[in-house]
Short mmCIF file of C-alpha atoms and ligand atoms in Angstrom, two decimals:
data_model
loop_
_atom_site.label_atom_id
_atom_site.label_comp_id
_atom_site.label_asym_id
_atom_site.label_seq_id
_atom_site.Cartn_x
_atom_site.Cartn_y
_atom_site.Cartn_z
CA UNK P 1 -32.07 -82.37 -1.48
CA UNK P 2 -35.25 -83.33 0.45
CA UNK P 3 -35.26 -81.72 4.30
CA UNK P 4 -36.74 -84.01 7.17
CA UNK P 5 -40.33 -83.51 7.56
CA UNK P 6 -40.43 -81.83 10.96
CA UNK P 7 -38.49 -78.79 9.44
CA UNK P 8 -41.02 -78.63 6.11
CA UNK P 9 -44.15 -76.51 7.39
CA UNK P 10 -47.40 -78.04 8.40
CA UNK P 11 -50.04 -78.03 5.75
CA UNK P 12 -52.41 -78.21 8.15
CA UNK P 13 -54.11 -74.73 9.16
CA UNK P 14 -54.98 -74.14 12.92
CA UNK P 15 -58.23 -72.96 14.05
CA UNK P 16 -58.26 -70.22 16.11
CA UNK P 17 -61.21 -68.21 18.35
CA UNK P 18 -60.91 -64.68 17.89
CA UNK P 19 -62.15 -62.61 20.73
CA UNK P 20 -62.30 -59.31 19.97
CA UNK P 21 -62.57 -57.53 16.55
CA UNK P 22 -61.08 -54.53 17.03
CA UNK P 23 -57.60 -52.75 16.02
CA UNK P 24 -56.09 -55.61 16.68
CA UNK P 25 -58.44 -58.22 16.10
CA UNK P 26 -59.02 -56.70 13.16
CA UNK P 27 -55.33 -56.44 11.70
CA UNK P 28 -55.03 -60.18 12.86
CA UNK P 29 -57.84 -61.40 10.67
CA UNK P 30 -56.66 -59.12 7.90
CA UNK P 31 -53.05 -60.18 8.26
CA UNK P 32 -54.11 -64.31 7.93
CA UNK P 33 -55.71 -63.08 4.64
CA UNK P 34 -52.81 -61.83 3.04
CA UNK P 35 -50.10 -64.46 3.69
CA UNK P 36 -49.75 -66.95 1.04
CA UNK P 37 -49.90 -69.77 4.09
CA UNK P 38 -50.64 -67.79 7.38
CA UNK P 39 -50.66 -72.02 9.36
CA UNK P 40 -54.36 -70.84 11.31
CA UNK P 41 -57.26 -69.98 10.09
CA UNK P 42 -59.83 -67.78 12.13
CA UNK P 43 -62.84 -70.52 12.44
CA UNK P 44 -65.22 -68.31 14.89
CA UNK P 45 -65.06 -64.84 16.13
CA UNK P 46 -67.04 -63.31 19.23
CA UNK P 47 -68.07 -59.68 19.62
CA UNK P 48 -69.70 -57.74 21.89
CA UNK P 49 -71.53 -55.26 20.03
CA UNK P 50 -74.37 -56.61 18.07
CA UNK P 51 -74.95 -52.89 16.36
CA UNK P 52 -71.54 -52.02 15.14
CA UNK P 53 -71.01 -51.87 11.60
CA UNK P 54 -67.88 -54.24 11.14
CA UNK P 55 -65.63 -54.97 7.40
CA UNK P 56 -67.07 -59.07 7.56
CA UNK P 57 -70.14 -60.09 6.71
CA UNK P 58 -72.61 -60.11 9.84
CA UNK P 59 -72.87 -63.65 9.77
CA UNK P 60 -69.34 -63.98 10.66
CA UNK P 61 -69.76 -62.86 14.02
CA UNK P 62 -71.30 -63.89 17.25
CA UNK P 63 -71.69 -63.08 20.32
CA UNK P 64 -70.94 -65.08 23.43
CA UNK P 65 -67.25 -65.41 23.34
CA UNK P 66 -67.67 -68.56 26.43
CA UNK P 67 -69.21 -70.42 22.95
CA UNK P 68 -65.99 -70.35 21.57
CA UNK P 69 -63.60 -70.96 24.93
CA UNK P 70 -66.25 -74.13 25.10
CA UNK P 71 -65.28 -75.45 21.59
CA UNK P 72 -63.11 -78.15 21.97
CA UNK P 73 -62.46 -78.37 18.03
CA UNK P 74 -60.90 -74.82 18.20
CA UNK P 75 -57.20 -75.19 18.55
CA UNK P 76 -56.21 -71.44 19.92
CA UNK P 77 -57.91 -68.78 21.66
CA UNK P 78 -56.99 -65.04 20.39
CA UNK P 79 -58.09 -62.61 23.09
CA UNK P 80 -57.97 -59.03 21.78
CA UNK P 81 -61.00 -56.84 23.71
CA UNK P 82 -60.15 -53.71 25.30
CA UNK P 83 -61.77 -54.27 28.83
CA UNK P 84 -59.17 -56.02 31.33
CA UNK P 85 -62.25 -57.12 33.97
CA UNK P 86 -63.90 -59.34 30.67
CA UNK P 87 -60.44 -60.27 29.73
CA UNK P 88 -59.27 -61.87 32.76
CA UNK P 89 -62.74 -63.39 32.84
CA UNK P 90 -62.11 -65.46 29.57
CA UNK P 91 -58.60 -65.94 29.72
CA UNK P 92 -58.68 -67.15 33.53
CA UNK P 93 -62.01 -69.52 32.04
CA UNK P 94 -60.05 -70.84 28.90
CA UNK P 95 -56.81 -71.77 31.10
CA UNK P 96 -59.25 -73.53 33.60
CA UNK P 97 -59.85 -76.03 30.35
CA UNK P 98 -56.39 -75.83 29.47
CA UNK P 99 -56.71 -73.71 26.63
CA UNK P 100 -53.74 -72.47 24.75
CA UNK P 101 -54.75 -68.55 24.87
CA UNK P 102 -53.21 -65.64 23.31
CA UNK P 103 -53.89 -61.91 25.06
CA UNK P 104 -52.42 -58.45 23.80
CA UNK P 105 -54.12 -56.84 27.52
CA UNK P 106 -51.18 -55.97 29.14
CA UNK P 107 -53.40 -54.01 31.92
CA UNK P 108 -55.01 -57.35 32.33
CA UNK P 109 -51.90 -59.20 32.68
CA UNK P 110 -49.80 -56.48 34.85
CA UNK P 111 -52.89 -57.03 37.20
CA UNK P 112 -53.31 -60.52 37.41
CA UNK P 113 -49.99 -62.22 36.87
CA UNK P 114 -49.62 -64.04 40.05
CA UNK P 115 -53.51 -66.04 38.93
CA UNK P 116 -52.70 -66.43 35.46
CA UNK P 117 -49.43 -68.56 36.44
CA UNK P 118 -51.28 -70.24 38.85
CA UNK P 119 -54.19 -71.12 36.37
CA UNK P 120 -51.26 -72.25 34.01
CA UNK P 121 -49.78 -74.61 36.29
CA UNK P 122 -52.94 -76.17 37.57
CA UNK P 123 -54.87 -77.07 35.02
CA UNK P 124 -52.11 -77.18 31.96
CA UNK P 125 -52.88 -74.33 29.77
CA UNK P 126 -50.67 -72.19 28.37
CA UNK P 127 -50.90 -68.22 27.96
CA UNK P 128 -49.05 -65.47 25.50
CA UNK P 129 -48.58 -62.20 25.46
CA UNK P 130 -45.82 -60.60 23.03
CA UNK P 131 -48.64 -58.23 21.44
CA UNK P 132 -49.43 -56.95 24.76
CA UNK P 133 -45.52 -55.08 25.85
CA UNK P 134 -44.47 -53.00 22.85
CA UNK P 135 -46.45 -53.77 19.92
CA UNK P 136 -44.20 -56.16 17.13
CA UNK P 137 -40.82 -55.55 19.51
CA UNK P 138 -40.07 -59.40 20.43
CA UNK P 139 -38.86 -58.17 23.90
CA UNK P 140 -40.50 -60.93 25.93
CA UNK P 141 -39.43 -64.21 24.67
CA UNK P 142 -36.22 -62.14 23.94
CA UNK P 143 -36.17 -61.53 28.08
CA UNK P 144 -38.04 -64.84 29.35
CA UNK P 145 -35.42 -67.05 26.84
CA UNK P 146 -32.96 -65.52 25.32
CA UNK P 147 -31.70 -63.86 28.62
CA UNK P 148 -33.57 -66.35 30.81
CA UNK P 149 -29.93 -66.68 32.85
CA UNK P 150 -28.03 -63.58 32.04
CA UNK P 151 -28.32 -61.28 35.50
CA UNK P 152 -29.70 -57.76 33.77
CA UNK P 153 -28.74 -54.89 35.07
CA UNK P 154 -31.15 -52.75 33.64
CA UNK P 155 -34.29 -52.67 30.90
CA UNK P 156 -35.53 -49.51 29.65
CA UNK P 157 -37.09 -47.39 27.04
CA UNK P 158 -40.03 -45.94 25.57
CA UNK P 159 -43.53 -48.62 26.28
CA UNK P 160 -45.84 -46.34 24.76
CA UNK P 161 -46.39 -45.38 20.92
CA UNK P 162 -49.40 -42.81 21.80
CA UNK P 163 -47.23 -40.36 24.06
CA UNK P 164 -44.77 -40.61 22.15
CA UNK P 165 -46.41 -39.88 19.32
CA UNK P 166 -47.59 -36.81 20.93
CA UNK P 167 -44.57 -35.34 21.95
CA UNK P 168 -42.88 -35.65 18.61
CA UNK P 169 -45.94 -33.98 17.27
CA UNK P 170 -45.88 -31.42 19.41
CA UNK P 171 -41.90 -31.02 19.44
CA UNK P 172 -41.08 -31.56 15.90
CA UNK P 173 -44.57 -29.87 14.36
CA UNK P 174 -45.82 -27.51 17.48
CA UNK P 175 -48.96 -29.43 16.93
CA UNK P 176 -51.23 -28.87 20.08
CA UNK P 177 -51.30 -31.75 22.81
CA UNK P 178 -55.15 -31.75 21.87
CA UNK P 179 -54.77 -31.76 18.28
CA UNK P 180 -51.79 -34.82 18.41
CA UNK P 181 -53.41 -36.60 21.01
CA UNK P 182 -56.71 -36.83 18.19
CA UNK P 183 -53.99 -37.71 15.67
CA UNK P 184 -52.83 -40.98 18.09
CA UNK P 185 -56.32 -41.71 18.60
CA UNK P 186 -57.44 -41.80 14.69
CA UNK P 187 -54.47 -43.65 13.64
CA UNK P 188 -55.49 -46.40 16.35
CA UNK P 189 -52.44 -45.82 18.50
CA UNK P 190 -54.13 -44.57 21.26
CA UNK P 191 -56.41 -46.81 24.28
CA UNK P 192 -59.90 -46.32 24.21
CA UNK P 193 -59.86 -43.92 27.48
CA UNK P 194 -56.16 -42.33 26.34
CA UNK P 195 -55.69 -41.66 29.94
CA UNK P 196 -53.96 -44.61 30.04
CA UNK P 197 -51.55 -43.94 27.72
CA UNK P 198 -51.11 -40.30 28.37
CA UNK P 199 -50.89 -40.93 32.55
CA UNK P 200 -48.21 -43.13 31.67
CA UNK P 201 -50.70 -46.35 32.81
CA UNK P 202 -50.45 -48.26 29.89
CA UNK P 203 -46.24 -47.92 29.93
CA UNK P 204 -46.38 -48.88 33.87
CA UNK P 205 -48.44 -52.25 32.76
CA UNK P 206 -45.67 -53.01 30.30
CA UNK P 207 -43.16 -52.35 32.63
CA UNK P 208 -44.71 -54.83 35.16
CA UNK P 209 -44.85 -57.58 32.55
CA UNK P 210 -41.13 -56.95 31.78
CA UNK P 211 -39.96 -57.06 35.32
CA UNK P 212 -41.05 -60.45 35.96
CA UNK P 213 -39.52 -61.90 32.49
CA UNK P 214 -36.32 -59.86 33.11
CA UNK P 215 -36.25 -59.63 36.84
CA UNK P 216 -38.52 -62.42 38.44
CA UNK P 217 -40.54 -59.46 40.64
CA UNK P 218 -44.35 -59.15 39.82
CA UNK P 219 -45.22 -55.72 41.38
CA UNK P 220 -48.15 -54.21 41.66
CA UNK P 221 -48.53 -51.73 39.02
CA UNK P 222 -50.79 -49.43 41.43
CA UNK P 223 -46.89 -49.53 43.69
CA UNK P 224 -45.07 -48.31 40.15
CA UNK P 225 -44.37 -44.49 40.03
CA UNK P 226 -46.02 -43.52 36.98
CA UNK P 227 -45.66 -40.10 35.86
CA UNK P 228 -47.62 -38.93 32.38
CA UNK P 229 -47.51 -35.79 30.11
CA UNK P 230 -50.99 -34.74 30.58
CA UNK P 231 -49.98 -31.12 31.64
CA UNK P 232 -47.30 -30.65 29.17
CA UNK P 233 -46.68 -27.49 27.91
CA UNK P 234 -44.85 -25.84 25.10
CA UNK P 235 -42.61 -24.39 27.10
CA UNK P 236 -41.46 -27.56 28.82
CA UNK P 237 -40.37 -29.26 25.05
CA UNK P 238 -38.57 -25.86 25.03
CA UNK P 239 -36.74 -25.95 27.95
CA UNK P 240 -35.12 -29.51 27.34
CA UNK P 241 -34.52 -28.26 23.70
CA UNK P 242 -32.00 -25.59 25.05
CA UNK P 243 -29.80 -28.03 26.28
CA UNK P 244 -30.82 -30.30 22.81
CA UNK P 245 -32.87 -32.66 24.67
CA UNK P 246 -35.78 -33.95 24.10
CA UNK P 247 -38.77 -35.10 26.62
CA UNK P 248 -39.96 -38.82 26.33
CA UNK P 249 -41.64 -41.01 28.55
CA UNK P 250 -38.91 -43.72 29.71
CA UNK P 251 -39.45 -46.77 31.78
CA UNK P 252 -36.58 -47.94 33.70
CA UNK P 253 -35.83 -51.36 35.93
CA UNK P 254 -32.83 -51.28 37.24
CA UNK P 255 -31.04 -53.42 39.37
CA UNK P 256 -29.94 -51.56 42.36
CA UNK P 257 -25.76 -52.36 44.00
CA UNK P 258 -28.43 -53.78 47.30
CA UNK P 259 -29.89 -56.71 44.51
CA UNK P 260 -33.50 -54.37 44.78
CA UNK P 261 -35.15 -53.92 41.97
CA UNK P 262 -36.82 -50.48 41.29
CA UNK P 263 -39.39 -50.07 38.47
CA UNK P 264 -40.45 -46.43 37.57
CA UNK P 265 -41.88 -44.62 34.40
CA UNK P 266 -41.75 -40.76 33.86
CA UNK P 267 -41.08 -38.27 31.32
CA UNK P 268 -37.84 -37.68 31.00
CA UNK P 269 -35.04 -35.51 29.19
CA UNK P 270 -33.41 -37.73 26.86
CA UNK P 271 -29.83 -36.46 25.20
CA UNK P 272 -28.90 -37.16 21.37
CA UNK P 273 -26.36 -39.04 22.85
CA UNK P 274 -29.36 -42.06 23.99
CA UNK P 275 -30.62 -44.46 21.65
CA UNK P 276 -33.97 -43.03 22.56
CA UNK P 277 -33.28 -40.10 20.98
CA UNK P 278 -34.30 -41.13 17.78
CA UNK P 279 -37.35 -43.18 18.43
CA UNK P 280 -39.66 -41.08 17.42
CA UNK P 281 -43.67 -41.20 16.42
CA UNK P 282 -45.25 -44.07 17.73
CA UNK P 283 -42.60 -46.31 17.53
CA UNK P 284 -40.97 -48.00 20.88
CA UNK P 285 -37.45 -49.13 22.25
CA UNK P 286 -36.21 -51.42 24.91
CA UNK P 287 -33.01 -51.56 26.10
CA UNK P 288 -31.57 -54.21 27.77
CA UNK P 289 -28.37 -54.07 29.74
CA UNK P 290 -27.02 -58.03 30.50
CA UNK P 291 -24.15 -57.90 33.18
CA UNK P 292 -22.02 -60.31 30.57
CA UNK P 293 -23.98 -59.57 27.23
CA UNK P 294 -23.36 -55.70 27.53
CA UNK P 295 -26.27 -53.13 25.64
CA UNK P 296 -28.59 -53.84 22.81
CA UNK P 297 -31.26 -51.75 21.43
CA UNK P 298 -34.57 -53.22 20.32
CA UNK P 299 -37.01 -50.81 18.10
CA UNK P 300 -39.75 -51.34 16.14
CA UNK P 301 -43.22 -49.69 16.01
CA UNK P 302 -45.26 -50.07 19.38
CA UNK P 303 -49.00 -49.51 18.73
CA UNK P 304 -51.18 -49.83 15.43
CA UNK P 305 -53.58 -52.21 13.85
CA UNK P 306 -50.78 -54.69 11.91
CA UNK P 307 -47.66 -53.99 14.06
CA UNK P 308 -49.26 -55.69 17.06
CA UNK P 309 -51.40 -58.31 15.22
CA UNK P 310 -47.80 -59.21 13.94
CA UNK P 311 -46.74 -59.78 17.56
CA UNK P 312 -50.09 -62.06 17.91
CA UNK P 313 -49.28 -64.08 14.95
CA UNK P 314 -45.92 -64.84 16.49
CA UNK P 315 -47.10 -66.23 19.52
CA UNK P 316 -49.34 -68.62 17.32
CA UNK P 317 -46.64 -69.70 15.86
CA UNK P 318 -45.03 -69.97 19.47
CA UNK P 319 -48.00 -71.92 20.10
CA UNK P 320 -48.08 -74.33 18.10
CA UNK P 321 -44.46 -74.91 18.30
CA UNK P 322 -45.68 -75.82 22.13
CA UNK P 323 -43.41 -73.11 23.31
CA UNK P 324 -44.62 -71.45 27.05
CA UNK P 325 -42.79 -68.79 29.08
CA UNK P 326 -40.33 -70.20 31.49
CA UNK P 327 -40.14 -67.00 34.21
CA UNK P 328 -36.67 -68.24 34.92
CA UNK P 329 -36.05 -65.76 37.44
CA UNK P 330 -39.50 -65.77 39.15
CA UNK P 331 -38.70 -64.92 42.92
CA UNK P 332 -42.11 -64.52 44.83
CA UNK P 333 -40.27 -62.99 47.99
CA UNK P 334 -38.81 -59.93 45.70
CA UNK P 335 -39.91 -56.97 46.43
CA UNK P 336 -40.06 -53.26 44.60
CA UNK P 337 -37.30 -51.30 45.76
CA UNK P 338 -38.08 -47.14 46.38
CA UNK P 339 -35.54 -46.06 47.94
CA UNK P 340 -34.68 -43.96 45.24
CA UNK P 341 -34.31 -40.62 44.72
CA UNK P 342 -34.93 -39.29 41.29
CA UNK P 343 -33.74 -35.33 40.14
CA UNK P 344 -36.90 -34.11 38.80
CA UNK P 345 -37.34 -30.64 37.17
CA UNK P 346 -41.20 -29.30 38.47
CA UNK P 347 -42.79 -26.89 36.25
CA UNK P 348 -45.60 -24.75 37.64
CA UNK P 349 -47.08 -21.36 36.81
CA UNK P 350 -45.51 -18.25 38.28
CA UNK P 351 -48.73 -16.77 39.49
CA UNK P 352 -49.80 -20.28 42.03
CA UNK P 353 -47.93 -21.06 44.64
CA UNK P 354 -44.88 -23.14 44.36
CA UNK P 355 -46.63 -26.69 44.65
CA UNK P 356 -45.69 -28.65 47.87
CA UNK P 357 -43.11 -30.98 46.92
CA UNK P 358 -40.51 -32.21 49.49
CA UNK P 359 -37.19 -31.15 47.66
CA UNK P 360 -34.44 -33.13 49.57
CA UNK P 361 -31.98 -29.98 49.93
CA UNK P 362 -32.61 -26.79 48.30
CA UNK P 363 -33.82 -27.09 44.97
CA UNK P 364 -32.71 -24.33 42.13
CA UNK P 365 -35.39 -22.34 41.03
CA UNK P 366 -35.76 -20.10 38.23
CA UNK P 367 -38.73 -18.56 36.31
CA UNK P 368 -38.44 -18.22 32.45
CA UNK P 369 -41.89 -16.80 30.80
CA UNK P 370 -44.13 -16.65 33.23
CA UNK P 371 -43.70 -20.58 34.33
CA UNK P 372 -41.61 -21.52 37.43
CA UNK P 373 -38.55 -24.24 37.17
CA UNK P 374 -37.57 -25.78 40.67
CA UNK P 375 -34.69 -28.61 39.70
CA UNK P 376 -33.66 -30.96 42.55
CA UNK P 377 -33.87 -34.68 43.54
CA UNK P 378 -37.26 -35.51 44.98
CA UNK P 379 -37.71 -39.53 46.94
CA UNK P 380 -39.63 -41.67 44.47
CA UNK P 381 -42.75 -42.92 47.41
CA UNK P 382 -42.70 -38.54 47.68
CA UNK P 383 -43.22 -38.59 43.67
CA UNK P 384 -45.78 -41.76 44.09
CA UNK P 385 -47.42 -40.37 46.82
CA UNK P 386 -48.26 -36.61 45.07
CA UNK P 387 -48.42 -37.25 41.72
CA UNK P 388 -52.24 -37.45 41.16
CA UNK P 389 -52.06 -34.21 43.26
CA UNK P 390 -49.50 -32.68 40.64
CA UNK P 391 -51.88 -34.30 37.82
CA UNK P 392 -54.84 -32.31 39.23
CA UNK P 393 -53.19 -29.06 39.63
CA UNK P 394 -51.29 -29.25 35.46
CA UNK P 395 -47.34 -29.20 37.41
CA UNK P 396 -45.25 -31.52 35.01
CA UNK P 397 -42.39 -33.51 36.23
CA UNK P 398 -39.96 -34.68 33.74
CA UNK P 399 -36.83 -36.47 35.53
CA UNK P 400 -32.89 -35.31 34.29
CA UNK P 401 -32.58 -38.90 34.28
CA UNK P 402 -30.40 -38.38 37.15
CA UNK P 403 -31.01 -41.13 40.40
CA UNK P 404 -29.58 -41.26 43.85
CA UNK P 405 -29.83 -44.35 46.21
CA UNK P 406 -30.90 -43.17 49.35
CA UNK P 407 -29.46 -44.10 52.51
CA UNK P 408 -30.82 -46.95 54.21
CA UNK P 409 -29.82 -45.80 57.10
CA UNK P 410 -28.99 -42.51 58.48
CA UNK P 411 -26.90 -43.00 61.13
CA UNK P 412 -24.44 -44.82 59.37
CA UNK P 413 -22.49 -41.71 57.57
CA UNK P 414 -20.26 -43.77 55.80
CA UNK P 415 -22.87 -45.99 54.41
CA UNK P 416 -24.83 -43.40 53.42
CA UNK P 417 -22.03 -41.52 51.43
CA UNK P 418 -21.28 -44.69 49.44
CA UNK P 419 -25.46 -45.38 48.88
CA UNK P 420 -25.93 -41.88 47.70
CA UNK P 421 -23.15 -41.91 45.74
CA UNK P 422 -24.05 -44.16 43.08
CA UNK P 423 -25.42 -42.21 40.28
CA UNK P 424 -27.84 -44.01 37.24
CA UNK P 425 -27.93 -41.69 34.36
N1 HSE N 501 -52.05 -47.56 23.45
C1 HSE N 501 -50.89 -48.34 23.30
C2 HSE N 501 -49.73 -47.44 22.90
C3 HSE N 501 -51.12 -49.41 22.29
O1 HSE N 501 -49.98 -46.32 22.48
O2 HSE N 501 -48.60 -47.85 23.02
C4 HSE N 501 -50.06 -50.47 22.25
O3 HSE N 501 -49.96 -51.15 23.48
#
C-alpha cells in the first residue's frame, strides 16, 4: 500500500541556530545525534563564553548569536541561554524578522508575554515554548489546543523538579536541604542562581505561562504569591508526616464562583489521597480540571538535560508543521483575583517572637520541640505582602490546601456567608 506523500516524512533536514549550549542546548544537540532521522540538523551554534571547555570541537562554536538570527538560510532559531534580559533581546530581534524561534526561558516569557505576542502579530514570526513550563510534560499545546474551548476550572500541580527534588530527599532520605539542594544542582535540575527554584520563582513563571493558555490572564509574575522552602526544616516534613502528608510546592489557578482568576504557588501539605502524592524526585504534574472534560493527570519528568531538550524537539516538529499558539481565551481586561484567603500553618522558633502575621480570627497555636505552630487562614495580598519578610527571618508557610473566598463586601452578611463559604481543597 503506498501512503500519500504529505503523511511520508520529509527527507529534508531543517537547519536550526542553536543559542545556547548548555543543559539544554546541550541535550538538544546530543538528542539530534542519536535519532536515526531527527528532520533538523544544528547548522550553527552561538555561545557566550569563549573559555569554557565544551564536548564539540571549538570550531563548532561562535560567538555572536545576532550572526545567526541574521542568517536567512537558517530555518529555526533554538534559544536555550540562562539569562532572561539576553533572551528577550534575541527572541524579541528574531520575531522582528519573522523568525520562527524556539525558547525554554520561561522567566523570560512570564515577563514579557504581552511584547512577544505583539512582536508575533506584527511582523509574522512565530514563538514556542513547551520546554520552558514543565520540562517534556506537553501541558501547553495540551491547554492552548486541546482545551482551547473547554472553560477550566482549575490547573495545578508541582512546576518545579529542583524543590521537589529536595523535599523527597530530605523526606524520604533525611538528606540535608544543603546536601539535596547540591544533589539538584549536579544532576542539572537546578537554575543557575537556585533561588529561583527554591523561592518558588521559577514555579510562579510557569504558572504565568499556564494562565494565559488555560485562562487568557497574563499576570505579572512579581503580583503571583510565591512562597518557597528555603527555611524548611526537619521538623516541618515531620509535622505533615503525622497526619501522612507530605509537603510539596503546588501551583494552583483556579477559577473562582465570581469568573476571577487567582494564581498562587506555595508549599503545601499534600494527602496520599492527591495525585501529587506520588510525584516524587524531580519529576512534575499538572492537573487540569475542564468544567465538561472532568480531571486528568499529566506527569513526566520536569527538569534535566534530555527531558526538556525532548520538549524542544517537539516544538520543531510543531514548527515545521507551521503550528503557532492560538491563546484562545486571551482576555486583556482580566485581572488576578486575591481575594483569597488561604489556611496556612506558620512555623517559627519558640525562643523569637511570634512573627507578625495578620491571622484573620484566632489562629491555633501549639509548640512541639522547641518550634512554634500557629494554623489559621491568612489573606493572600497579607501572604504577598510579608513573605520576603518571613523569607528573611527562616518562618515557613506551607498552606493545608484549605481556601476561603473572602467577602467582597462586608456589609452585605448574607453575601459574605455564601463567599466565605466556598471551600477549594
Ligand atoms: N530549574 C527548573 C526546575 C528546570 O527545577 O524545574 C526546569 O524548568
Amino acid at each position: 500500500m503506498s501512503l500519500p506523500s504529505a503523511l511520508l516524512p520529509s527527507t529534508e533536514p531543517l537547519r536550526v541556530g542553536l543559542i545556547g549550549f548548555g543543559c539544554v542546548g546541550q541535550g538538544l544537540y546530543n538528542l539530534l545525534e542519536r535519532l536515526p532521522a531527527p528532520g533538523f540538523t544544528v547548522a550553527r551554534i552561538a555561545v557566550r563564553n569563549p573559555q569554557k571547555a565544551r564536548s564539540l570541537p571549538p570550531e563548532r562554536f561562535e560567538f555572536r548569536a545576532d550572526a545567526l538570527i541574521e542568517d536567512d538560510s537558517l530555518d529555526l532559531l533554538v534559544e536555550v541561554i540562562d539569562d532572561p534580559v539576553e533572551a528577550f533581546r534575541f527572541v524579541g530581534l528574531a520575531l522582528r524578522r519573522g523568525r520562527r524561534v524556539v525558547t525554554a526561558n520561561k522567566a523570560m516569557v512570564a515577563r514579557h508575554l504581552p511584547a512577544l505576542l505583539r512582536q508575533q502579530a506584527d511582523y509574522g514570526g512565530t514563538l514556542l515554548y513547551e520546554a520552558a513550563v514543565c520540562g517534556s510534560i506537553p501541558i501547553i499545546r495540551t491547554l492552548d489546543t486541546y482545551f482551547a474551548t473547554e472553560p477550566l476550572t482549575a490547573v495545578s500541580g508541582i512546576f518545579n523538579g529542583s524543590s521537589n527534588y529536595v523535599l523527597t530527599q530530605m523526606r524520604a532520605r533525611g538528606t540535608a536541604y544543603a546536601e539535596a539542594l547540591a544533589e539538584a544542582q549536579a544532576r542539572g535540575f537546578a537554575e543557575t542562581d537556585p533561588t529561583l527554584d527554591m523561592a518558588a520563582f521559577d514555579p510562579r513563571a510557569k504558572a504565568v505561562i499556564l494562565a494565559a493558555h488555560a485562562f487568557g490572564l497574563i499576570p505579572n509574575p512579581a503580583d503571583v504569591l510565591a512562597l518557597g522552602i528555603e527555611s524548611i526544616a526537619p521538623i516541618d516534613l515531620k509535622q505533615a508526616a503525622l497526619a501522612g502528608h507530605k509537603i510539596k510546592i503546588v501551583a494552583r489557578l483556579l477559577t473562582l464562583p465570581d469568573g476571577g482568576i487567582s494564581v498562587l504557588v506555595a508549599p503545601q501539605r499534600v494527602a496520599p489521597d492527591s495525585p501529587l502524592f506520588a510525584v516524587e524526585d524531580e519529576f512534575n504534574a499538572v492537573l487540569v480540571e475542564g468544567t465538561f472534560a472532568g480531571p486528568h493527570a499529566l506527569r513526566g519528568r520536569g527538569a534535566g538535560s534530555f527531558p526538556t531538550a525532548s520538549a524542544v524537539l517537539a516544538d520543531l516538529n510543531a514548527l515545521r508543521a507551521g503550528f503557532r499558539y492560538a491563546y484562545a481565551k486571551l482576555d486583556p481586561h482580566q485581572a488576578l483575583a486575591t481575594d483569597l484567603a488561604l489556611e496556612v500553618v506558620v512555623r517559627s522558633y519558640a525562643r523569637q517572637r511570634p512573627p507578625t502575621v495578620e491571622f484573620l480570627g484566632e489562629p491555633y497555636a501549639e509548640i512541639v520541640e522547641g518550634y512554634r505552630f500557629q494554623t489559621g487562614y491568612v489573606a493572600y495580598t497579607t501572604l504577598h505582602r510579608l513573605c520576603d519578610d518571613l523569607r528573611a527571618d527562616g518562618v515557613f508557610v506551607v498552606g493545608t490546601g484549605a481556601i476561603q473566598l473572602l467577602p467582597d463586601d462586608e456589609t452585605d452578611p448574607q453575601l459574605s456567608g455564601a463567599r466565605a463559604a466556598v471551600r477549594f481543597q
